[in-house]
mmCIF file of C-alpha atoms (C1' of nucleotides) in Angstrom:
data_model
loop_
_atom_site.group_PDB
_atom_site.id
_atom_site.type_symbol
_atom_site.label_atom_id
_atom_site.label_comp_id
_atom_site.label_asym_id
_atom_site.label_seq_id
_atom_site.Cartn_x
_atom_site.Cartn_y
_atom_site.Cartn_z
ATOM 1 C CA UNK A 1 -27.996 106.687 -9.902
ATOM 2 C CA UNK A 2 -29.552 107.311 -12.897
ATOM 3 C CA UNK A 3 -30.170 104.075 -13.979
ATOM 4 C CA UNK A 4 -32.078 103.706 -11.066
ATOM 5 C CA UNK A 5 -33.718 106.780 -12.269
ATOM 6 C CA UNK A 6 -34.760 105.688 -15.725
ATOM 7 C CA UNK A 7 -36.067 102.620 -14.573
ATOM 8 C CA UNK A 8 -38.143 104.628 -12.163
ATOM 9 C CA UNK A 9 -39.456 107.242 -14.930
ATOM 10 C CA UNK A 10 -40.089 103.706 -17.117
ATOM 11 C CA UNK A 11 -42.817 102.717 -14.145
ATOM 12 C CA UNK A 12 -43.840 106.169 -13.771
ATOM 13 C CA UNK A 13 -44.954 106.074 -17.324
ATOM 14 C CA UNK A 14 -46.552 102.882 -16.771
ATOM 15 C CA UNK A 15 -48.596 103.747 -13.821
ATOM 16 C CA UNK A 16 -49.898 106.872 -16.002
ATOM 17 C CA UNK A 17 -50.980 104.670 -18.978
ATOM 18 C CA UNK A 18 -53.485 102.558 -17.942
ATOM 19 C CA UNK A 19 -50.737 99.720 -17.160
ATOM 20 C CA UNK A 20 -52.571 96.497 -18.500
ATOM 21 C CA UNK A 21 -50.573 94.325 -16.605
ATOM 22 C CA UNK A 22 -51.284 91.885 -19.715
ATOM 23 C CA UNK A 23 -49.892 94.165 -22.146
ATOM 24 C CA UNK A 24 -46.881 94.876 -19.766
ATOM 25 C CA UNK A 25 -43.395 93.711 -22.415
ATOM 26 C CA UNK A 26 -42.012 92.914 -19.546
ATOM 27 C CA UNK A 27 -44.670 90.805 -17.751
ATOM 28 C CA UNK A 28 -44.622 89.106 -21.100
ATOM 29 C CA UNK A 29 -40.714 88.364 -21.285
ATOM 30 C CA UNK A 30 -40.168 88.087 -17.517
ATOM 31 C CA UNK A 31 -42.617 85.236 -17.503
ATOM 32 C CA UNK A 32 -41.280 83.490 -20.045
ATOM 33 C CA UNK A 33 -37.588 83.339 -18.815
ATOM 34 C CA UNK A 34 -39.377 82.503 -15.397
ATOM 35 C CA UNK A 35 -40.167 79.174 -16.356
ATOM 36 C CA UNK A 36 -38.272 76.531 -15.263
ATOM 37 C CA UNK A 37 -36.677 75.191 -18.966
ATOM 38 C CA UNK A 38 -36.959 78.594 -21.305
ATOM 39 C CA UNK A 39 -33.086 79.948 -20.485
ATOM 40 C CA UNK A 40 -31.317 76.696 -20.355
ATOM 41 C CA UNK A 41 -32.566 76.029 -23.593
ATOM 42 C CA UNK A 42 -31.851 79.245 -25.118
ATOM 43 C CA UNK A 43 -28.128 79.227 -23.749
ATOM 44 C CA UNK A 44 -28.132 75.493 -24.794
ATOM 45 C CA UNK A 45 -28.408 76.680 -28.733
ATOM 46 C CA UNK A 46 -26.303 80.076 -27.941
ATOM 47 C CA UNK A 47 -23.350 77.849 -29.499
ATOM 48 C CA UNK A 48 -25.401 76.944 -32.068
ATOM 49 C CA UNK A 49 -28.167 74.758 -33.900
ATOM 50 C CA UNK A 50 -29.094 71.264 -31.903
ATOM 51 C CA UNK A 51 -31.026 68.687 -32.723
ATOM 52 C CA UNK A 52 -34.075 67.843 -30.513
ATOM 53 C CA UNK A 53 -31.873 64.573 -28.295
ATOM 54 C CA UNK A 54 -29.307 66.833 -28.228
ATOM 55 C CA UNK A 55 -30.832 69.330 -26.558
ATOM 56 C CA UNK A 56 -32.052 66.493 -24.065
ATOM 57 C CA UNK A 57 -28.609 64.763 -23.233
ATOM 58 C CA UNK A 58 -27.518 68.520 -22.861
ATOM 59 C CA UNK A 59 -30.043 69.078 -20.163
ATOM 60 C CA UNK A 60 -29.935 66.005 -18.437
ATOM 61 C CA UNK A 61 -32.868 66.402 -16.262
ATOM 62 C CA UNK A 62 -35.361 67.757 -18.673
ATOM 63 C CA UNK A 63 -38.041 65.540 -20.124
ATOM 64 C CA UNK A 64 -39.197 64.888 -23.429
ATOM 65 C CA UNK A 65 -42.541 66.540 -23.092
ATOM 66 C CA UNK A 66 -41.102 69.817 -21.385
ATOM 67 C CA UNK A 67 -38.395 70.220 -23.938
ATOM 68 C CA UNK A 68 -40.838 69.878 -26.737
ATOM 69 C CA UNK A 69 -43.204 72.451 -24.978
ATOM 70 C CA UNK A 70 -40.876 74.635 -24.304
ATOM 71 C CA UNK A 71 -39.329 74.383 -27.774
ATOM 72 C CA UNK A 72 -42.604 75.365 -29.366
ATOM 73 C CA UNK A 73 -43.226 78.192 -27.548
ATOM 74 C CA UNK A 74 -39.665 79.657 -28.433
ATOM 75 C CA UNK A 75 -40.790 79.093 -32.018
ATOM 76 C CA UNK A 76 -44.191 80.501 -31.006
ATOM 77 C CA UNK A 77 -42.935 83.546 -30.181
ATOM 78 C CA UNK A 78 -40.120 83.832 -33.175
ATOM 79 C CA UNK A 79 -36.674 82.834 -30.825
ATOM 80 C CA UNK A 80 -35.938 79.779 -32.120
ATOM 81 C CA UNK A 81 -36.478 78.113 -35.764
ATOM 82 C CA UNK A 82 -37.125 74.600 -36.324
ATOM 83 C CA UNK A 83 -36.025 72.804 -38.972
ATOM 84 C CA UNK A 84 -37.100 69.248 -40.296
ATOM 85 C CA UNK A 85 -35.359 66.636 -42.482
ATOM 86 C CA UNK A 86 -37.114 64.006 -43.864
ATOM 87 C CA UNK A 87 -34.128 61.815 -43.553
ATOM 88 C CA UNK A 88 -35.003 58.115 -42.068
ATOM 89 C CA UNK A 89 -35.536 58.260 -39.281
ATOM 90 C CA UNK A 90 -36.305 61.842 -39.184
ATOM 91 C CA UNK A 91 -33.914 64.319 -38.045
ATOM 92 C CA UNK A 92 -35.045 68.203 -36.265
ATOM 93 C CA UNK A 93 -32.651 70.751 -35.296
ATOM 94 C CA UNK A 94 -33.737 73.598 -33.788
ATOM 95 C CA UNK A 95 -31.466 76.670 -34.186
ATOM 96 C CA UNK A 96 -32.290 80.574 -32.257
ATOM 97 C CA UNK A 97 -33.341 82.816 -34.859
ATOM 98 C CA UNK A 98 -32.375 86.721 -34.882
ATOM 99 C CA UNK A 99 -34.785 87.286 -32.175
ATOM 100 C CA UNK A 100 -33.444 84.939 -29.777
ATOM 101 C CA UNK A 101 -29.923 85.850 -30.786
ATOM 102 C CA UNK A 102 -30.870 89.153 -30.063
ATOM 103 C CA UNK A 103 -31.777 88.244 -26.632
ATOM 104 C CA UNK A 104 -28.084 86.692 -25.558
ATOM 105 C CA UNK A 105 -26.952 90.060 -24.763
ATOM 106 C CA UNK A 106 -29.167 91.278 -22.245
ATOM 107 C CA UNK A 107 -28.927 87.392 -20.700
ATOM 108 C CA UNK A 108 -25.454 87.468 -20.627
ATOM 109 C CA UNK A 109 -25.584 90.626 -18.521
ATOM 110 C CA UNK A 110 -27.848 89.130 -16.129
ATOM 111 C CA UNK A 111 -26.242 85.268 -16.095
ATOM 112 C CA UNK A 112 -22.623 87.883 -15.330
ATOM 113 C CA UNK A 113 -24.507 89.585 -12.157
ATOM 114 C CA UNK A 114 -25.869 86.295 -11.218
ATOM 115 C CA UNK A 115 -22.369 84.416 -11.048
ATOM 116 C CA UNK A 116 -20.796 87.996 -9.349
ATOM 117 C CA UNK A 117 -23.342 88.209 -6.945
ATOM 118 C CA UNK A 118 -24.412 84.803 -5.883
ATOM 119 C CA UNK A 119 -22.262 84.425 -2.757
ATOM 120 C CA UNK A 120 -23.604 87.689 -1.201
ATOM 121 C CA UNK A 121 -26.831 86.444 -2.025
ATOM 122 C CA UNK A 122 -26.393 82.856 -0.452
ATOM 123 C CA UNK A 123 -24.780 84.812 2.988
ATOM 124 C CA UNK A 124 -27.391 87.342 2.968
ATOM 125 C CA UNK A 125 -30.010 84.179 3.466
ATOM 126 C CA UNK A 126 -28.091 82.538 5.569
ATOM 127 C CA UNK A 127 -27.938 85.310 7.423
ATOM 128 C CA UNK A 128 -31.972 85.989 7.746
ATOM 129 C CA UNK A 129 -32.181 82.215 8.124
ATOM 130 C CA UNK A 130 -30.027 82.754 11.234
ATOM 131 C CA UNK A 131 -31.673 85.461 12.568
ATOM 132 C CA UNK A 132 -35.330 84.181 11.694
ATOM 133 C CA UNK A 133 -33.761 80.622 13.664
ATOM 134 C CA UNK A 134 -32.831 82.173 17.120
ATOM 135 C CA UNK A 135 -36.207 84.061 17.647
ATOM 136 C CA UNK A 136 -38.582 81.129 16.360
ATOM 137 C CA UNK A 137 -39.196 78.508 18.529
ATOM 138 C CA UNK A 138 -37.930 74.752 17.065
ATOM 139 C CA UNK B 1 -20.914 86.174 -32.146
ATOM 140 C CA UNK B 2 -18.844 86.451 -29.036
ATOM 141 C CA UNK B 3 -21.105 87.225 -27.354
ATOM 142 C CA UNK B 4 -23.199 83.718 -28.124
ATOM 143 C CA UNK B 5 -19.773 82.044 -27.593
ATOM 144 C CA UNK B 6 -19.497 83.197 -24.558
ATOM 145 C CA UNK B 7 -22.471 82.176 -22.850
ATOM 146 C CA UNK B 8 -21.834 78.840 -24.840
ATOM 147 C CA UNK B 9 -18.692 78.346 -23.326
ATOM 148 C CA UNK B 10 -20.167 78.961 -19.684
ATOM 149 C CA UNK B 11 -22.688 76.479 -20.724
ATOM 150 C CA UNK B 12 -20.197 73.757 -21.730
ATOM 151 C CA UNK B 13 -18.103 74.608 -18.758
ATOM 152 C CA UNK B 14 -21.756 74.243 -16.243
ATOM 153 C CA UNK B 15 -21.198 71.007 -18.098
ATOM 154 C CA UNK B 16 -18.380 69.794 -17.221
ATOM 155 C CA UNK B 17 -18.428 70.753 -13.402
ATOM 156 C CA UNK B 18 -21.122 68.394 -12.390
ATOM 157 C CA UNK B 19 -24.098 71.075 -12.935
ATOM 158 C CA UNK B 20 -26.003 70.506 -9.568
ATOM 159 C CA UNK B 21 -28.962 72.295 -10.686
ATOM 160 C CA UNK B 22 -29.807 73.454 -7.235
ATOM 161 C CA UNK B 23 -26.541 75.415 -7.187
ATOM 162 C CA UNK B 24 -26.914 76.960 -10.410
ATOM 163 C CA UNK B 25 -26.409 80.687 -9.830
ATOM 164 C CA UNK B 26 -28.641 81.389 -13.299
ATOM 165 C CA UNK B 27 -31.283 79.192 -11.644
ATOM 166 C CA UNK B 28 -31.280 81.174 -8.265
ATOM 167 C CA UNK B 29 -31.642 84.237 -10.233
ATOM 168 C CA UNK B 30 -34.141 83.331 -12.683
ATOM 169 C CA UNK B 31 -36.421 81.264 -10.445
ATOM 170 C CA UNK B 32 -36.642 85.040 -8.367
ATOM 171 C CA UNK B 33 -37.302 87.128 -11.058
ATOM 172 C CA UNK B 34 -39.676 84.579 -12.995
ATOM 173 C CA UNK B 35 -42.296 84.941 -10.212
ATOM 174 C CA UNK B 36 -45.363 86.905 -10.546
ATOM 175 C CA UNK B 37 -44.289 89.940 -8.674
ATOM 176 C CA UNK B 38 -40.320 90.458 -7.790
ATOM 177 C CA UNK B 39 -39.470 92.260 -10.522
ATOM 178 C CA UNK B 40 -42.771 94.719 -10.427
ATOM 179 C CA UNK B 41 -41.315 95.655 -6.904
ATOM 180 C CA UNK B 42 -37.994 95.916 -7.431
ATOM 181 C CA UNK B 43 -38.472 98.582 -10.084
ATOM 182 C CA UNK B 44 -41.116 100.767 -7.906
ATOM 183 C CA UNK B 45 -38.444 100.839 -5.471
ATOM 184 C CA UNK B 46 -36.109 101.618 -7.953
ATOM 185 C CA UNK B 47 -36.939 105.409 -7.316
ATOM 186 C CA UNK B 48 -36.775 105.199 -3.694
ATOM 187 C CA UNK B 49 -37.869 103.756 -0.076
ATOM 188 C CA UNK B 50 -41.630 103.316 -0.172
ATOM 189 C CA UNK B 51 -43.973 102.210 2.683
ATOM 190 C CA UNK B 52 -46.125 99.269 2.683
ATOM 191 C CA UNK B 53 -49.063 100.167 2.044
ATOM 192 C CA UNK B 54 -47.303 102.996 -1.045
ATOM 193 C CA UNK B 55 -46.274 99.889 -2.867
ATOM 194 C CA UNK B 56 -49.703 98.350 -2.683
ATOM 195 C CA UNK B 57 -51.137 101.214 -4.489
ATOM 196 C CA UNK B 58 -48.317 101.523 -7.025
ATOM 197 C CA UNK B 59 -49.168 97.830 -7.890
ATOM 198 C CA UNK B 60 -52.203 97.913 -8.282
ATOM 199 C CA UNK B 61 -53.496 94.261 -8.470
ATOM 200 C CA UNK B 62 -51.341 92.467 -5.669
ATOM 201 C CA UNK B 63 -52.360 91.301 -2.509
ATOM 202 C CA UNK B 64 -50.765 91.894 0.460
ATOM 203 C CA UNK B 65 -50.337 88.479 1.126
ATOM 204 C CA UNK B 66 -48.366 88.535 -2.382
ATOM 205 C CA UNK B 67 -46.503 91.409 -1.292
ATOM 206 C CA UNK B 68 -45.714 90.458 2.538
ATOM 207 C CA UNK B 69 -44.077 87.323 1.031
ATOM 208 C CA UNK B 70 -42.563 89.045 -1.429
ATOM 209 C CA UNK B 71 -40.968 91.387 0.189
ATOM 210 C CA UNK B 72 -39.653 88.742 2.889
ATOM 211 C CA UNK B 73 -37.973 87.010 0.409
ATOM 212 C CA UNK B 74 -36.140 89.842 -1.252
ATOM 213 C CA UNK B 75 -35.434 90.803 2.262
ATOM 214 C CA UNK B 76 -34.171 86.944 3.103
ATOM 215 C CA UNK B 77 -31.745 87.609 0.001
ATOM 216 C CA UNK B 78 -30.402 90.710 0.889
ATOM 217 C CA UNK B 79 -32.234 92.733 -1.925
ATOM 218 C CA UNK B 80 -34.373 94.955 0.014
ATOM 219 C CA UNK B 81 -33.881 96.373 3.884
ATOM 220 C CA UNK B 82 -36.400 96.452 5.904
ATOM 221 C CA UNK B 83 -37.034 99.554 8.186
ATOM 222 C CA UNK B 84 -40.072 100.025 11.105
ATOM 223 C CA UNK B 85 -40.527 103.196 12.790
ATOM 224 C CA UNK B 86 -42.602 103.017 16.108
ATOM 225 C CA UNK B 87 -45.022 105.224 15.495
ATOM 226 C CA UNK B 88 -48.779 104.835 15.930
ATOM 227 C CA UNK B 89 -50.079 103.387 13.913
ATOM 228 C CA UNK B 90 -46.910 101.716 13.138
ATOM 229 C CA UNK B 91 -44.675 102.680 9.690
ATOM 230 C CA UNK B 92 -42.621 100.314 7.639
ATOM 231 C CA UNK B 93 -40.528 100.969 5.198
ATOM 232 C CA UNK B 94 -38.790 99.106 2.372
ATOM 233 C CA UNK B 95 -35.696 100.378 0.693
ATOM 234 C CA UNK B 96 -33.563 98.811 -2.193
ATOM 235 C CA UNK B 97 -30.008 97.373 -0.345
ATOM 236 C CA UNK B 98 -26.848 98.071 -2.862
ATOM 237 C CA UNK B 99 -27.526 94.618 -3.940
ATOM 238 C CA UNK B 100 -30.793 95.347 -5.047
ATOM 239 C CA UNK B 101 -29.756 98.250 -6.482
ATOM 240 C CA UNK B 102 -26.941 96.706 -8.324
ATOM 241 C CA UNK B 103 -29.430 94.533 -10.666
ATOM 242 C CA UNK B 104 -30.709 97.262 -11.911
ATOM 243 C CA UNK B 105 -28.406 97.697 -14.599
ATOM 244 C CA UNK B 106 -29.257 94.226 -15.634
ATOM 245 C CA UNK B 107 -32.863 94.335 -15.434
ATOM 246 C CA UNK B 108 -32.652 97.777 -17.459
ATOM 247 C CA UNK B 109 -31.366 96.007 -20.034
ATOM 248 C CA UNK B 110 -33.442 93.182 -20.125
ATOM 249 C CA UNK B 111 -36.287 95.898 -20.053
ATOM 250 C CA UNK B 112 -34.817 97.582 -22.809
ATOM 251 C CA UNK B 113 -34.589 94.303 -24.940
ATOM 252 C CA UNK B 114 -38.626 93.566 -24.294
ATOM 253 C CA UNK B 115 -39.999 97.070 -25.022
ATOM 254 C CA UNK B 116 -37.597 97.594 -28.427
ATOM 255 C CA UNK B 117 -38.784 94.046 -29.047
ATOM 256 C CA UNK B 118 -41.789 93.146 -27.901
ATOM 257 C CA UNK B 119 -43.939 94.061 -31.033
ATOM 258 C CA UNK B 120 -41.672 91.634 -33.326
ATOM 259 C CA UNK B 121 -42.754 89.337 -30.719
ATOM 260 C CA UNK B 122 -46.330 89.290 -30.775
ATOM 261 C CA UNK B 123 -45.635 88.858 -34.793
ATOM 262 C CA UNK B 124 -44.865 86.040 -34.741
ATOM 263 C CA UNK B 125 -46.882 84.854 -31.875
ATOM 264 C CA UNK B 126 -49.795 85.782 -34.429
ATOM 265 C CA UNK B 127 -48.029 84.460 -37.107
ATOM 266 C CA UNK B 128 -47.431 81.300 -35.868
ATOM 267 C CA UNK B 129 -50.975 80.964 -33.965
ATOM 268 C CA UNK B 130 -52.306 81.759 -37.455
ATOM 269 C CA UNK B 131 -50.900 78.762 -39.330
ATOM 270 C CA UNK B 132 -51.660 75.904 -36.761
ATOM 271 C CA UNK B 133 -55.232 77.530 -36.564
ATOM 272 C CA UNK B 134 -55.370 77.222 -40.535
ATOM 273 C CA UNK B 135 -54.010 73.869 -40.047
ATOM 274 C CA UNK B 136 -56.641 72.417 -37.607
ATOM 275 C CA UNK B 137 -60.009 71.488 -37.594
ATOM 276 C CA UNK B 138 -62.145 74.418 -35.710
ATOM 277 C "C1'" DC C 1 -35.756 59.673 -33.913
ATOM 278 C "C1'" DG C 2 -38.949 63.085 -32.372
ATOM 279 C "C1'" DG C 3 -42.511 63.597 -30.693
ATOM 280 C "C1'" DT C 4 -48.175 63.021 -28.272
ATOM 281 C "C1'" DA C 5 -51.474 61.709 -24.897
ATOM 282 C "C1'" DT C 6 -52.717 60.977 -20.118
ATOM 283 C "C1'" DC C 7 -52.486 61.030 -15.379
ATOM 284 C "C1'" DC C 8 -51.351 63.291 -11.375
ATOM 285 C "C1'" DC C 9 -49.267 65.969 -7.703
ATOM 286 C "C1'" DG C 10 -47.497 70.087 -5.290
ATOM 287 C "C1'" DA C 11 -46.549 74.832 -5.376
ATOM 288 C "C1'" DG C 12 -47.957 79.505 -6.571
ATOM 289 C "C1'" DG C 13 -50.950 82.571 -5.748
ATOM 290 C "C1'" DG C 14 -55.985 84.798 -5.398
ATOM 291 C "C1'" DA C 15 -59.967 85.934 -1.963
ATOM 292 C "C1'" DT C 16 -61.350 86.698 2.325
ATOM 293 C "C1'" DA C 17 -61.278 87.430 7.255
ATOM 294 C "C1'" DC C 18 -58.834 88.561 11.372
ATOM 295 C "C1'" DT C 19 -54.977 91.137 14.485
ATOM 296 C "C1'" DG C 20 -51.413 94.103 17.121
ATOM 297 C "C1'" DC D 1 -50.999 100.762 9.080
ATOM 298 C "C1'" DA D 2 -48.879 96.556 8.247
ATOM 299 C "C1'" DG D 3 -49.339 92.613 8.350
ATOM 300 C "C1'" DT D 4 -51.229 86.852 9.521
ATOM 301 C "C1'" DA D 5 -54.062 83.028 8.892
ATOM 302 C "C1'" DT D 6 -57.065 79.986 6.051
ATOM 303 C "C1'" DC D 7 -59.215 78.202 2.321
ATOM 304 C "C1'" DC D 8 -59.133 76.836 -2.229
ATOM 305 C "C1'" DC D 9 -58.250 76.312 -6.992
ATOM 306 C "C1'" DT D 10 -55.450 76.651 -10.989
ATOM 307 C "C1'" DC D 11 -51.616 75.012 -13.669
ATOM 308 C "C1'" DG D 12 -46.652 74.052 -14.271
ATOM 309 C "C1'" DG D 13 -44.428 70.299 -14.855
ATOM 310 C "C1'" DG D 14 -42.809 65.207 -13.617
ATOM 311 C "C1'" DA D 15 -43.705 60.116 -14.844
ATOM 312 C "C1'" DT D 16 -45.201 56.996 -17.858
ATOM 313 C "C1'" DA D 17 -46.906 54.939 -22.061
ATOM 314 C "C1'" DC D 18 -47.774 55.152 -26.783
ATOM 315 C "C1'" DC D 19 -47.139 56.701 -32.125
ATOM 316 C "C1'" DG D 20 -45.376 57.906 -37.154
#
DNA sequence: CGGTATCCCGAGGGATACTG
DNA sequence: CAGTATCCCTCGGGATACCG
């Protein structure tokens, strides 16, 4: 109950000060693991630095130009650093920097909820999918 | 560190198993709590049930076509319960379901992580956004 | 190898107006 | 009060082709 709690207070406080919804950290980091490549890639370098077709055979159905976007804006914001060799041909790894580390923990807690909760979520929509079914018409 | 391996063994193990992306649990979760509002709504009901119309006001700049459909979806996955009272005019209320309630431990400490971090964050963001501006022609 | 540049489509989501 | 229904426009992101 009283995490619930402190989350509440947290809004509470949020409401009071002006709330720019653009200032909001968690706007900020919500929208970035919202998009559709940002996680993958992060977990993808949890084990360690990658070079750039690495990171693509790892996530097979990523392409080129998301995984570079993507990548940049991880450096952008300090979670990843990206390293160049002027080897020939030129070689890139990309490794998470303390920042992104930093960020495995809270992921991990969320990625653990996701796997232990998934098949209640999956019945409860099957469930509403039912119910929402046998009152439309087809 | 094991924390890092961790997730990095999940990864390798998503791997292995075929990885249909559609079933990915992290996926599921993410793609939710990535959009524009979810998480905003989950917290304010975080302290308790809240009516429609409550909600609105406690968010201030959502529609409420944004919030009908997001509040049918969290509904559709068993997040939120959905109660109507016949009166007139007519009162609905929305209420987290243990389910909902149960993520937010995780989402605390995913909060957590982007207040205690977010300034480092926008460091670099300037940092970097500093050197490609020096970098390029205005 | 490690990217850019371009084109293009569909979904997310805002604004507005109407309803039981 | 608690929604639906429409319109419309932005923009995330896929496909493809090219470059140092």
């Amino acid at each position: 109950m009283s995490e619930s709690d402190r989350i509440a207070d947290k809004f509470t406080q949020w409401q009071g000060a002006g709330f720019d919804a653009t200032r909001c950290p968690v706007r900020d980091v919500l929208d970035h693991l919202g998009d559709k490549w940002t996680t993958l890639i992060v977990i993808a370098l949890a084990a360690g630095p990658r070079r750039f077709n690495e990171i693509d055979r790892l996530i097979p159905d990523i392409s080129k130009r998301m995984l570079t976007q993507t990548l940049r804006n991880l450096e952008r914001d300090g979670f990843v650093t990206r390293h160049v060799f002027p080897t020939k041909p030129p070689s890139v790894s990309y490794r998470l920097a303390p920042l992104g580390h930093s960020l495995l923990g809270p992921l991990a807690a969320l990625i653990d909820w996701a796997e232990a909760r998934h098949g209640e979520i999956a019945q409860a929509r099957t469930r509403y999918d039912r119910a929402e079914g046998s009152s439309e018409a087809a």
